[in-house]
Structure formats: structure tokens, C-alpha cells
PDB file of C-alpha atoms in Angstrom:
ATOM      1  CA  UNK D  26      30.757-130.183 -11.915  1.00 53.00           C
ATOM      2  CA  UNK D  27      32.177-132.324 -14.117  1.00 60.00           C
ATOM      3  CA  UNK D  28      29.635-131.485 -16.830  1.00 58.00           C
ATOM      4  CA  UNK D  29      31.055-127.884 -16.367  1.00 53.00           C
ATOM      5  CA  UNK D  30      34.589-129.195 -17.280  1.00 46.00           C
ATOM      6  CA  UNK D  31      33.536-130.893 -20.096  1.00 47.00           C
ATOM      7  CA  UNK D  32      31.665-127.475 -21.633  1.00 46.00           C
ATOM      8  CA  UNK D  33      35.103-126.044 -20.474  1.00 47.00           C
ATOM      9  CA  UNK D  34      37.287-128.698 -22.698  1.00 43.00           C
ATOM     10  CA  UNK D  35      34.763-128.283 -26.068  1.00 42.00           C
ATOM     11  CA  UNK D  36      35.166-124.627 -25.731  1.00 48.00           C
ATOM     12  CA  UNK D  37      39.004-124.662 -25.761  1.00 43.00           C
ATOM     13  CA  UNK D  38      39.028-127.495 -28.280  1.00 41.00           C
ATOM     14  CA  UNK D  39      36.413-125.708 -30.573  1.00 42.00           C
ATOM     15  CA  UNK D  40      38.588-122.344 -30.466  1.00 42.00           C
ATOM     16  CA  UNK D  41      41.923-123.678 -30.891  1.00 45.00           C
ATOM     17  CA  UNK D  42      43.119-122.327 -27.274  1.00 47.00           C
ATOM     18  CA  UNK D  43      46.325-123.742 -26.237  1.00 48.00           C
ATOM     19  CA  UNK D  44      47.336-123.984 -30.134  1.00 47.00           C
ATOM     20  CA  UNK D  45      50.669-122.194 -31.285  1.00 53.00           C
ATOM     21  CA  UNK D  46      49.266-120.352 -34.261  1.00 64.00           C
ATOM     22  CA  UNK D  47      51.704-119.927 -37.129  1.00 63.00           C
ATOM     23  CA  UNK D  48      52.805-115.932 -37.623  1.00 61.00           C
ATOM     24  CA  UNK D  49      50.840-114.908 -41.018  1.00 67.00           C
ATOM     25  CA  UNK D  50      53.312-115.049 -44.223  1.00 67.00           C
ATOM     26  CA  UNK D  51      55.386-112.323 -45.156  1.00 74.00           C
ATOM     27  CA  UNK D  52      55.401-110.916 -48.559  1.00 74.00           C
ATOM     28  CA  UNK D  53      58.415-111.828 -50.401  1.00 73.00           C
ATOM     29  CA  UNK D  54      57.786-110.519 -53.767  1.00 80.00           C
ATOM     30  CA  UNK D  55      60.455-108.619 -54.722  1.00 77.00           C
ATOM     31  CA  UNK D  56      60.211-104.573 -55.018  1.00 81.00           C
ATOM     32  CA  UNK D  57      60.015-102.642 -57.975  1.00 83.00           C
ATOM     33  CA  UNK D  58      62.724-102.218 -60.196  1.00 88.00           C
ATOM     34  CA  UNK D  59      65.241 -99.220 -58.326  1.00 86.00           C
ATOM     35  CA  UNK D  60      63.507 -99.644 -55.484  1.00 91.00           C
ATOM     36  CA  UNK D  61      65.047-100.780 -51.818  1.00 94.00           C
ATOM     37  CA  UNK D  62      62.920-103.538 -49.954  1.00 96.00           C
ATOM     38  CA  UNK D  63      62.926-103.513 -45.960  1.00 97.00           C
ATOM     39  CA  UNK D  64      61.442-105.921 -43.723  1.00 95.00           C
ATOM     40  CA  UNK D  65      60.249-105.021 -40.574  1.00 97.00           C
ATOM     41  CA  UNK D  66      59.088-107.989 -38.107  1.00 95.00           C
ATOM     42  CA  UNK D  67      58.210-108.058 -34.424  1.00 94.00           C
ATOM     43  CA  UNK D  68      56.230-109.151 -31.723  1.00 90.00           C
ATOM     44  CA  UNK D  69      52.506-107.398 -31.138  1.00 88.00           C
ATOM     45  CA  UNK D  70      53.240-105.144 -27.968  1.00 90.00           C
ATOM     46  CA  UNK D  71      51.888-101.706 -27.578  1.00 94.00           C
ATOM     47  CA  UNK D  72      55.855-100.823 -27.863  1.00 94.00           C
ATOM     48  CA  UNK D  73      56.289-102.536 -30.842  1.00 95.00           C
ATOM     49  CA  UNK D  74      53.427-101.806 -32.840  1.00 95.00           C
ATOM     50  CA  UNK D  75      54.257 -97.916 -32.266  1.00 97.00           C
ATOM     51  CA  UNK D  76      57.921 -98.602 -33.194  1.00 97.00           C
ATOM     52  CA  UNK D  77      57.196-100.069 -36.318  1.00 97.00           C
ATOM     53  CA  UNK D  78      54.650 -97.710 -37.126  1.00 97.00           C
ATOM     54  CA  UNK D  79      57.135 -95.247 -37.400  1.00 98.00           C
ATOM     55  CA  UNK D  80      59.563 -96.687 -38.765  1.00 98.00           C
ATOM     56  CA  UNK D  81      57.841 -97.417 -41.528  1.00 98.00           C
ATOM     57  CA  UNK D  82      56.535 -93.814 -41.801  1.00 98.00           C
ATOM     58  CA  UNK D  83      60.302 -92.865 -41.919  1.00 98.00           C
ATOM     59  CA  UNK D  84      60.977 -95.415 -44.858  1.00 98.00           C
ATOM     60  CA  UNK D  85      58.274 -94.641 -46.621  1.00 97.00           C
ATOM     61  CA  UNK D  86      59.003 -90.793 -46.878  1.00 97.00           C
ATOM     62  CA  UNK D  87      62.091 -92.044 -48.781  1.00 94.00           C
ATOM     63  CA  UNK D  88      60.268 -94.116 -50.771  1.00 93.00           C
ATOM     64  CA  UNK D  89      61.678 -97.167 -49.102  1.00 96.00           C
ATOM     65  CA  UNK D  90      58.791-100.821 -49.777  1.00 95.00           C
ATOM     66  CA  UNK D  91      58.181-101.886 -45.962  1.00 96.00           C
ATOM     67  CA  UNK D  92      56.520-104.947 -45.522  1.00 94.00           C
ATOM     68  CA  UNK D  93      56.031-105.320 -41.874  1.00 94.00           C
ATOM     69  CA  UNK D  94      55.726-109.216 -40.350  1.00 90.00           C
ATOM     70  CA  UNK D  95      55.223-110.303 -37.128  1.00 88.00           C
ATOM     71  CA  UNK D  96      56.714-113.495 -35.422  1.00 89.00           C
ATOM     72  CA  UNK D  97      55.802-115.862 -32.496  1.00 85.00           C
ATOM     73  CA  UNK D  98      56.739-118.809 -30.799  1.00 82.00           C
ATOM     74  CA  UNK D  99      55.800-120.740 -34.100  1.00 76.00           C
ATOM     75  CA  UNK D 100      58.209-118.621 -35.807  1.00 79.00           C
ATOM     76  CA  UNK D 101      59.338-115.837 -38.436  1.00 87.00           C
ATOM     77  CA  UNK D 102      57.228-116.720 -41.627  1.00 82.00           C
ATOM     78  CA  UNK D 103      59.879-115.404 -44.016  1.00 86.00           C
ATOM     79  CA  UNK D 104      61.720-118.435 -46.038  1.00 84.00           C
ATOM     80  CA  UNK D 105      63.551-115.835 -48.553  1.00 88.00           C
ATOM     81  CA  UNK D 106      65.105-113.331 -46.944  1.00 93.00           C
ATOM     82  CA  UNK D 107      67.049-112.792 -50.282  1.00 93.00           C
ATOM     83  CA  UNK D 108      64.325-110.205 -51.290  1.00 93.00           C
ATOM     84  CA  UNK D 109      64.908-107.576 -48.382  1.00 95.00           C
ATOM     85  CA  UNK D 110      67.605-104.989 -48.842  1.00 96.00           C
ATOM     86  CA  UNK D 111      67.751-104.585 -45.275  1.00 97.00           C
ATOM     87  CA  UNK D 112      65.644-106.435 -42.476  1.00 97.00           C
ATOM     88  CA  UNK D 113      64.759-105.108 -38.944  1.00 97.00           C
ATOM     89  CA  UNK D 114      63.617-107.900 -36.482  1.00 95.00           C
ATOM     90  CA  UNK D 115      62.388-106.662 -33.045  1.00 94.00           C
ATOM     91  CA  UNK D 116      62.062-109.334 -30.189  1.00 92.00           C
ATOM     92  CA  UNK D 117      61.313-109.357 -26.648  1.00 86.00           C
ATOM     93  CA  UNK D 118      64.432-110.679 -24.788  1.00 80.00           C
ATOM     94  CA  UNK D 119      63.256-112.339 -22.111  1.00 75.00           C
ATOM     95  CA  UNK D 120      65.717-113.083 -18.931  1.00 69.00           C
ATOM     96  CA  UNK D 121      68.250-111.051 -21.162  1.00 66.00           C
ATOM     97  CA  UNK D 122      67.598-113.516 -24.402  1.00 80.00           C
ATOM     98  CA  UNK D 123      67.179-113.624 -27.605  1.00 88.00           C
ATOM     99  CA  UNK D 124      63.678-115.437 -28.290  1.00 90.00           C
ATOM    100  CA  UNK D 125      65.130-118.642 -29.576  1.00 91.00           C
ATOM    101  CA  UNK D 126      62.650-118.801 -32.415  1.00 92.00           C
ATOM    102  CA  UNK D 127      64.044-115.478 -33.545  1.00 93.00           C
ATOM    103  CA  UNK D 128      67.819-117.055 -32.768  1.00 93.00           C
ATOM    104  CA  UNK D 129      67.179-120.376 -34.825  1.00 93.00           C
ATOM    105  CA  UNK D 130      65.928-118.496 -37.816  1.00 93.00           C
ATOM    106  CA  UNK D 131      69.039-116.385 -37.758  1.00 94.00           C
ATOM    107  CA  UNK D 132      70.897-119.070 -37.557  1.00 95.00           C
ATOM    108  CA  UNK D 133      68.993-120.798 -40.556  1.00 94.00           C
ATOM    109  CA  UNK D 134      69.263-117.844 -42.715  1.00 95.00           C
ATOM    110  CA  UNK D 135      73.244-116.488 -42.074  1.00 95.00           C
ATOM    111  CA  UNK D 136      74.058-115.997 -45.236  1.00 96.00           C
ATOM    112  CA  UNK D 137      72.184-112.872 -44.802  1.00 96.00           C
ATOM    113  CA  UNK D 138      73.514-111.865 -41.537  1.00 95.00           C
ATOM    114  CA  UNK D 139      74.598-108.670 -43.283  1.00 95.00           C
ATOM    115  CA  UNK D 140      71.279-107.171 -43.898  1.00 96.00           C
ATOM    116  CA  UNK D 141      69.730-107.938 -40.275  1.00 96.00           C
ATOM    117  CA  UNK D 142      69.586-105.957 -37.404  1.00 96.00           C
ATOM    118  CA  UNK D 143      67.939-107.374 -34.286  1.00 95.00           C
ATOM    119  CA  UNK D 144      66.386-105.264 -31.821  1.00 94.00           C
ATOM    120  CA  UNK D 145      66.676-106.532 -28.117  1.00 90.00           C
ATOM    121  CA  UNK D 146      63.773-104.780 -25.712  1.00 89.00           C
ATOM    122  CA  UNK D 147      64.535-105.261 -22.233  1.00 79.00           C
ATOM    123  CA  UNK D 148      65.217-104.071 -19.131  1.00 73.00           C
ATOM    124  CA  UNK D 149      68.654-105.359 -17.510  1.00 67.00           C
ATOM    125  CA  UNK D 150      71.744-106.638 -19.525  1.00 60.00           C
ATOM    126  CA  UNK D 151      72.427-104.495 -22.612  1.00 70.00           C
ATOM    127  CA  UNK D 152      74.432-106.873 -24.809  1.00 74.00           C
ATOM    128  CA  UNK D 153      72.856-109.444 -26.778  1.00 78.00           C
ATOM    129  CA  UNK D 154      75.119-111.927 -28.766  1.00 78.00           C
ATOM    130  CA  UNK D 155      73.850-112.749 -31.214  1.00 84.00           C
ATOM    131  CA  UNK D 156      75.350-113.406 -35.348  1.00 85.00           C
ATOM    132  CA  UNK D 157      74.026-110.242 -36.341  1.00 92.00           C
ATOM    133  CA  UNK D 158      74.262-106.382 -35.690  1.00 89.00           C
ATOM    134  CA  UNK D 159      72.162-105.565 -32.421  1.00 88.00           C
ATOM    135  CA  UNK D 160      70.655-102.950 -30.823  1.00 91.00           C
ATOM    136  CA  UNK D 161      68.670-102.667 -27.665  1.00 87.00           C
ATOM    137  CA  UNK D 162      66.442-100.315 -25.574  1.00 90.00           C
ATOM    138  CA  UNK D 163      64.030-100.603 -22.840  1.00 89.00           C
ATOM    139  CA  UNK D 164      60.164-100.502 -24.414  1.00 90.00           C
ATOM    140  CA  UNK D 165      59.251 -97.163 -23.299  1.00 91.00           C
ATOM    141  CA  UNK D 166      56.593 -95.747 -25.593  1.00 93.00           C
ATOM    142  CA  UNK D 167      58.096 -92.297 -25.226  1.00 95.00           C
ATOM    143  CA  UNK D 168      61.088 -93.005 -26.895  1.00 95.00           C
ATOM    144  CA  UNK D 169      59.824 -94.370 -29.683  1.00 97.00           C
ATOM    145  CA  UNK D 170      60.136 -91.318 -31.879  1.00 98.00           C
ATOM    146  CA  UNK D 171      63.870 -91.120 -31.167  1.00 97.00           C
ATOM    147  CA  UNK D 172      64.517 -94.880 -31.148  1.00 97.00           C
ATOM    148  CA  UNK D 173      62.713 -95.312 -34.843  1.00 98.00           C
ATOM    149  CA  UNK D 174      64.809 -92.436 -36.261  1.00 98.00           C
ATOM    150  CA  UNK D 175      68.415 -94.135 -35.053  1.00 98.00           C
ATOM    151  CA  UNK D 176      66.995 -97.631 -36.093  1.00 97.00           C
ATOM    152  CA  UNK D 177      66.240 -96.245 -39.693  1.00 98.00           C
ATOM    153  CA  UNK D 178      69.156 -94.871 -40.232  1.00 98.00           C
ATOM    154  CA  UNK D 179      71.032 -97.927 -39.617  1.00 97.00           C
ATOM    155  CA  UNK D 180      68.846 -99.817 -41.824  1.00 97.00           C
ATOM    156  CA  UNK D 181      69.632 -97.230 -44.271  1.00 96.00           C
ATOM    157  CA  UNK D 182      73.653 -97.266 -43.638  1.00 96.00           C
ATOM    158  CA  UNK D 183      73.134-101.156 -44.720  1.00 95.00           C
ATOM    159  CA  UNK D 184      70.822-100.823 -48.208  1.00 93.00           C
ATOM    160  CA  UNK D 185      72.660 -98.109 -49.059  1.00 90.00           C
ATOM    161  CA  UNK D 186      75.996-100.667 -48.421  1.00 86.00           C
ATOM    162  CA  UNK D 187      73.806-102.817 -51.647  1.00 71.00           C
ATOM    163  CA  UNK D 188      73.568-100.851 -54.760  1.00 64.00           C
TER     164      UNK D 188
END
């Protein structure tokens, strides 16, 4: 038995189990000269992904640079959100909150409250305060066409606000 728990304890020490694992870096290089620049970040859910997906379809047909990012409980690896025209972070609000990762980088990075618009998924209270301009929906995969198309065209309505 207790050789069993010590196999156990190497294997989750050998593969880093248990370990918060930072969110891979964002690309922050600026985008070409006339071009807009639109960040797109969220949490890896079936949802999600699809959301994302198209949104960035719908950007892109405008010729719109999406980088996409995704955050965790280790954070929102974007230190420069100076670069983004217009910046899209979707979160899972869990017991009707903001993920406080996603709150405290907000909060670290106001001075570009103007560009952000936080996406809320969840399935009870509607409003989210939060510093920012919010939005929220339940994460049903078939309304992700409909969703992505109103959620581009408010991050539209705020790059076009930055000439």
C-alpha cells in the first residue's frame, strides 16, 4: 500500500499535477501600420473556443489582426494592453462572479477600461459590475453564431471610437 502511494506522489510530482500553469503569452507586437488590433482572451470551454472562433472569423473578414489569448487562475498574460484597439475578455462567472484573476487585471490595467469588454457566461444573475462595459449570455453552443456577431460589432463601435 504505501509503496502504491509513493508511485502515486512521483507521478504527480514528475508531471507537475496540482501546479497552476501560467496562461501562454500574448502577442503584443503592435499591428501593421492602418491596421486595427483586437484581442480576444478566454477560458478553454467547448463554448468558448467556438465563440472565439468566430469571432475572429468575423474580424478577420474586415481585415481586423486578432490575436486570441487564453487566461487561468494564474492569470491574463497580457502586460501591454496599449497595443489592442479593442479587447474582448470572456470569463466564466462563477456563483454570478467575475473570475477575480480576470477582475484584478482589470483593475491593474484601467487606464484602458475604454477598449475592454468583458463577457460574463452564466446561468442566473445577468448583471456583472464590473469597471468595464459587460455583456453576458448563458454558454449555449447554439447561440454562438448570433452572440459572436453582436459581440463584434461592439468591439467594432469601440476601434472605430480610435482613429
Amino acid at each position: 500500500m504505501n509503496k502504491m502511494f509513493l508511485l502515486f506522489v512521483l507521478i504527480i510530482t514528475a508531471t507537475g499535477c496540482g501546479e497552476k500553469k501560467e496562461p501562454d503569452a500574448v502577442s503584443q507586437e503592435p499591428a501593421p501600420e492602418g491596421s486595427k488590433l483586437v484581442l480576444l482572451a478566454y477560458e478553454d470551454t467547448e463554448f468558448k473556443d467556438a465563440l472565439i472562433l468566430k469571432m475572429k472569423e468575423l474580424l478577420e473578414k474586415d481585415e481586423i489582426v486578432v490575436r486570441i489569448g487564453k487566461h487561468n487562475s494564474a492569470g491574463l498574460a497580457v502586460s501591454n494592453p496599449s497595443v489592442f484597439d479593442a479587447i474582448f475578455i470572456s470569463n466564466s462567472g462563477v456563483n454570478s462572479q467575475v473570475r477575480p484573476w480576470i477582475t484584478a487585471w482589470i483593475e491593474d490595467h484601467k487606464a484602458y477600461k475604454d477598449v475592454i469588454l468583458l463577457h460574463t457566461s452564466q446561468n442566473s444573475a445577468w448583471s456583472v459590475n464590473a469597471l468595464v462595459d459587460t455583456v453576458t449570455s448563458a454558454s449555449d453552443i447554439n447561440s454562438v453564431e448570433k452572440l459572436a456577431a453582436e459581440y463584434t460589432d461592439k468591439l467594432k463601435a469601440i476601434y472605430s471610437k480610435n482613429p
